[in-house]
Amino acid sequence: MDKSNKGRGIVAPSILSADFSDLKAAVEIVERSDTSWLHLDVMDGIFVPNITFGPKMIRDIRRITNLTLDTHLMITEPDRFIGNFAESGSDYITIHLEASIHAHRSLSYIHDYGKKAGISIVPSTPVIMLEELLPMVDMVLIMSVNPGFGGQKLIEKTLDKLIWLKEKREKYNLNYLIEIDGGINRETCLSAVASGADVLVSGSAIFNSDDPLEEIEYMLKCFQNNVQFR
Ligand code: DX5
Ligand code: ZN
């Protein structure tokens, strides 16, 4: 089974909606699927009104899987913890523009640790705020809900940001992945992909389903049937 995702998009199941008392089961579901990413939502109770987990959880998950660990830091002043999250075995570390005054420096720290660096914005932040950072990032994560909780409805207007990012990537011959996070399910995945998403993060639609594997496969098919992956 080719899980390299070459020639097609990526689905990154978020464990936020999985049973935290049995995360091993959630990881095993993703391993049995045709995707190879796992999305890890780190929340500090300040940047967002919720608290999840820290580097130890990610280190423990790293021990049981070779999946690409896609760590989404919803924490203030992320520089304080970038080293810890890098050492925990994350592959991608994404910070929020709104949480780091010197985002350029924060992204450089991530690269210094040999990790892929992502930048994210909440729905109220204009995407143009990212323009200066685009040449240095490996991924841009567009929040399509206000971060903090799973199970919210996608804010349609945020899809315009994907279109803008795709245009800029082509215009300047850049290489970042475009990821969308929040409210992605069977109803919304097609428009997200058509707007330019390479990576679909999905939590509740997958882990609240009776058949999580089927949900992952459905979302992967959105890429095959509609737009070409770069
Ligand atoms: C929300 C998180 C998301 C969340 C998505 O703040 O960043 O990754 O898990 O959950 P769903 O897919 O349920 O909207
Ligand atoms: Zn997330």
PDB file of N, CA and C and ligand atoms in Angstrom, residues 12 14 16 39-43 70-74 96 120 141 143 147-148 179-182 201-202, ligand 2:
ATOM      1  N   ALA A  12      -5.067  14.551   7.547  1.00  0.00           N
ATOM      2  CA  ALA A  12      -4.377  14.533   8.837  1.00  0.00           C
ATOM      3  C   ALA A  12      -5.426  14.417   9.945  1.00  0.00           C
ATOM      4  N   SER A  14      -7.145  14.456  13.344  1.00  0.00           N
ATOM      5  CA  SER A  14      -6.794  15.115  14.603  1.00  0.00           C
ATOM      6  C   SER A  14      -7.295  14.281  15.767  1.00  0.00           C
ATOM      7  N   LEU A  16      -7.807  15.197  18.618  1.00  0.00           N
ATOM      8  CA  LEU A  16      -8.577  15.989  19.583  1.00  0.00           C
ATOM      9  C   LEU A  16      -9.927  15.345  19.903  1.00  0.00           C
ATOM     10  N   HIS A  39      -2.553  14.593  13.247  1.00  0.00           N
ATOM     11  CA  HIS A  39      -2.563  16.002  13.664  1.00  0.00           C
ATOM     12  C   HIS A  39      -2.733  16.084  15.181  1.00  0.00           C
ATOM     13  N   LEU A  40      -1.847  16.859  15.819  1.00  0.00           N
ATOM     14  CA  LEU A  40      -1.813  16.924  17.282  1.00  0.00           C
ATOM     15  C   LEU A  40      -2.063  18.350  17.746  1.00  0.00           C
ATOM     16  N   ASP A  41      -3.199  18.579  18.373  1.00  0.00           N
ATOM     17  CA  ASP A  41      -3.618  19.928  18.777  1.00  0.00           C
ATOM     18  C   ASP A  41      -3.188  20.228  20.204  1.00  0.00           C
ATOM     19  N   VAL A  42      -2.216  21.122  20.328  1.00  0.00           N
ATOM     20  CA  VAL A  42      -1.700  21.505  21.645  1.00  0.00           C
ATOM     21  C   VAL A  42      -2.326  22.847  22.038  1.00  0.00           C
ATOM     22  N   MET A  43      -3.029  22.858  23.152  1.00  0.00           N
ATOM     23  CA  MET A  43      -3.741  24.076  23.593  1.00  0.00           C
ATOM     24  C   MET A  43      -3.358  24.405  25.022  1.00  0.00           C
ATOM     25  N   ASP A  70       2.111  15.932  13.041  1.00  0.00           N
ATOM     26  CA  ASP A  70       1.810  17.298  12.606  1.00  0.00           C
ATOM     27  C   ASP A  70       1.307  18.070  13.833  1.00  0.00           C
ATOM     28  N   THR A  71       2.247  18.742  14.506  1.00  0.00           N
ATOM     29  CA  THR A  71       1.918  19.383  15.779  1.00  0.00           C
ATOM     30  C   THR A  71       1.468  20.826  15.578  1.00  0.00           C
ATOM     31  N   HIS A  72       0.274  21.118  16.036  1.00  0.00           N
ATOM     32  CA  HIS A  72      -0.350  22.437  15.878  1.00  0.00           C
ATOM     33  C   HIS A  72      -0.356  23.114  17.241  1.00  0.00           C
ATOM     34  N   LEU A  73       0.550  24.091  17.400  1.00  0.00           N
ATOM     35  CA  LEU A  73       0.695  24.753  18.697  1.00  0.00           C
ATOM     36  C   LEU A  73      -0.257  25.939  18.827  1.00  0.00           C
ATOM     37  N   MET A  74      -1.284  25.763  19.602  1.00  0.00           N
ATOM     38  CA  MET A  74      -2.192  26.882  19.916  1.00  0.00           C
ATOM     39  C   MET A  74      -1.815  27.375  21.305  1.00  0.00           C
ATOM     40  N   HIS A  96       1.166  29.869  15.679  1.00  0.00           N
ATOM     41  CA  HIS A  96       0.211  30.884  15.233  1.00  0.00           C
ATOM     42  C   HIS A  96       0.876  32.240  15.105  1.00  0.00           C
ATOM     43  N   SER A 120       0.241  29.487  11.127  1.00  0.00           N
ATOM     44  CA  SER A 120      -1.218  29.410  11.075  1.00  0.00           C
ATOM     45  C   SER A 120      -1.846  30.751  11.421  1.00  0.00           C
ATOM     46  N   LEU A 141      -1.170  26.810   7.663  1.00  0.00           N
ATOM     47  CA  LEU A 141      -2.389  26.185   8.189  1.00  0.00           C
ATOM     48  C   LEU A 141      -3.464  27.272   8.321  1.00  0.00           C
ATOM     49  N   MET A 143      -6.917  28.228   9.661  1.00  0.00           N
ATOM     50  CA  MET A 143      -7.989  27.808  10.575  1.00  0.00           C
ATOM     51  C   MET A 143      -9.325  28.192   9.961  1.00  0.00           C
ATOM     52  N   PRO A 147     -10.177  28.512  16.693  1.00  0.00           N
ATOM     53  CA  PRO A 147      -9.567  27.338  17.326  1.00  0.00           C
ATOM     54  C   PRO A 147      -9.931  27.187  18.800  1.00  0.00           C
ATOM     55  N   GLY A 148      -9.896  25.949  19.245  1.00  0.00           N
ATOM     56  CA  GLY A 148     -10.173  25.643  20.655  1.00  0.00           C
ATOM     57  C   GLY A 148     -10.966  24.365  20.821  1.00  0.00           C
ATOM     58  N   GLU A 179      -2.718  23.771   4.330  1.00  0.00           N
ATOM     59  CA  GLU A 179      -3.500  22.890   5.210  1.00  0.00           C
ATOM     60  C   GLU A 179      -4.721  23.646   5.719  1.00  0.00           C
ATOM     61  N   ILE A 180      -5.823  22.947   5.817  1.00  0.00           N
ATOM     62  CA  ILE A 180      -7.039  23.572   6.373  1.00  0.00           C
ATOM     63  C   ILE A 180      -7.495  22.751   7.577  1.00  0.00           C
ATOM     64  N   ASP A 181      -7.979  23.462   8.604  1.00  0.00           N
ATOM     65  CA  ASP A 181      -8.267  22.813   9.887  1.00  0.00           C
ATOM     66  C   ASP A 181      -9.530  23.409  10.494  1.00  0.00           C
ATOM     67  N   GLY A 182     -10.527  22.543  10.656  1.00  0.00           N
ATOM     68  CA  GLY A 182     -11.762  22.958  11.324  1.00  0.00           C
ATOM     69  C   GLY A 182     -12.982  22.758  10.460  1.00  0.00           C
ATOM     70  N   VAL A 201      -7.204  18.619   7.673  1.00  0.00           N
ATOM     71  CA  VAL A 201      -7.251  18.167   9.070  1.00  0.00           C
ATOM     72  C   VAL A 201      -8.708  17.868   9.395  1.00  0.00           C
ATOM     73  N   SER A 202      -8.932  16.749  10.040  1.00  0.00           N
ATOM     74  CA  SER A 202     -10.304  16.440  10.423  1.00  0.00           C
ATOM     75  C   SER A 202     -10.306  15.644  11.726  1.00  0.00           C
TER      76      SER A 202
HETATM   77 ZN    ZN B   2      -5.442  21.758  14.682  1.00  0.00          ZN
END
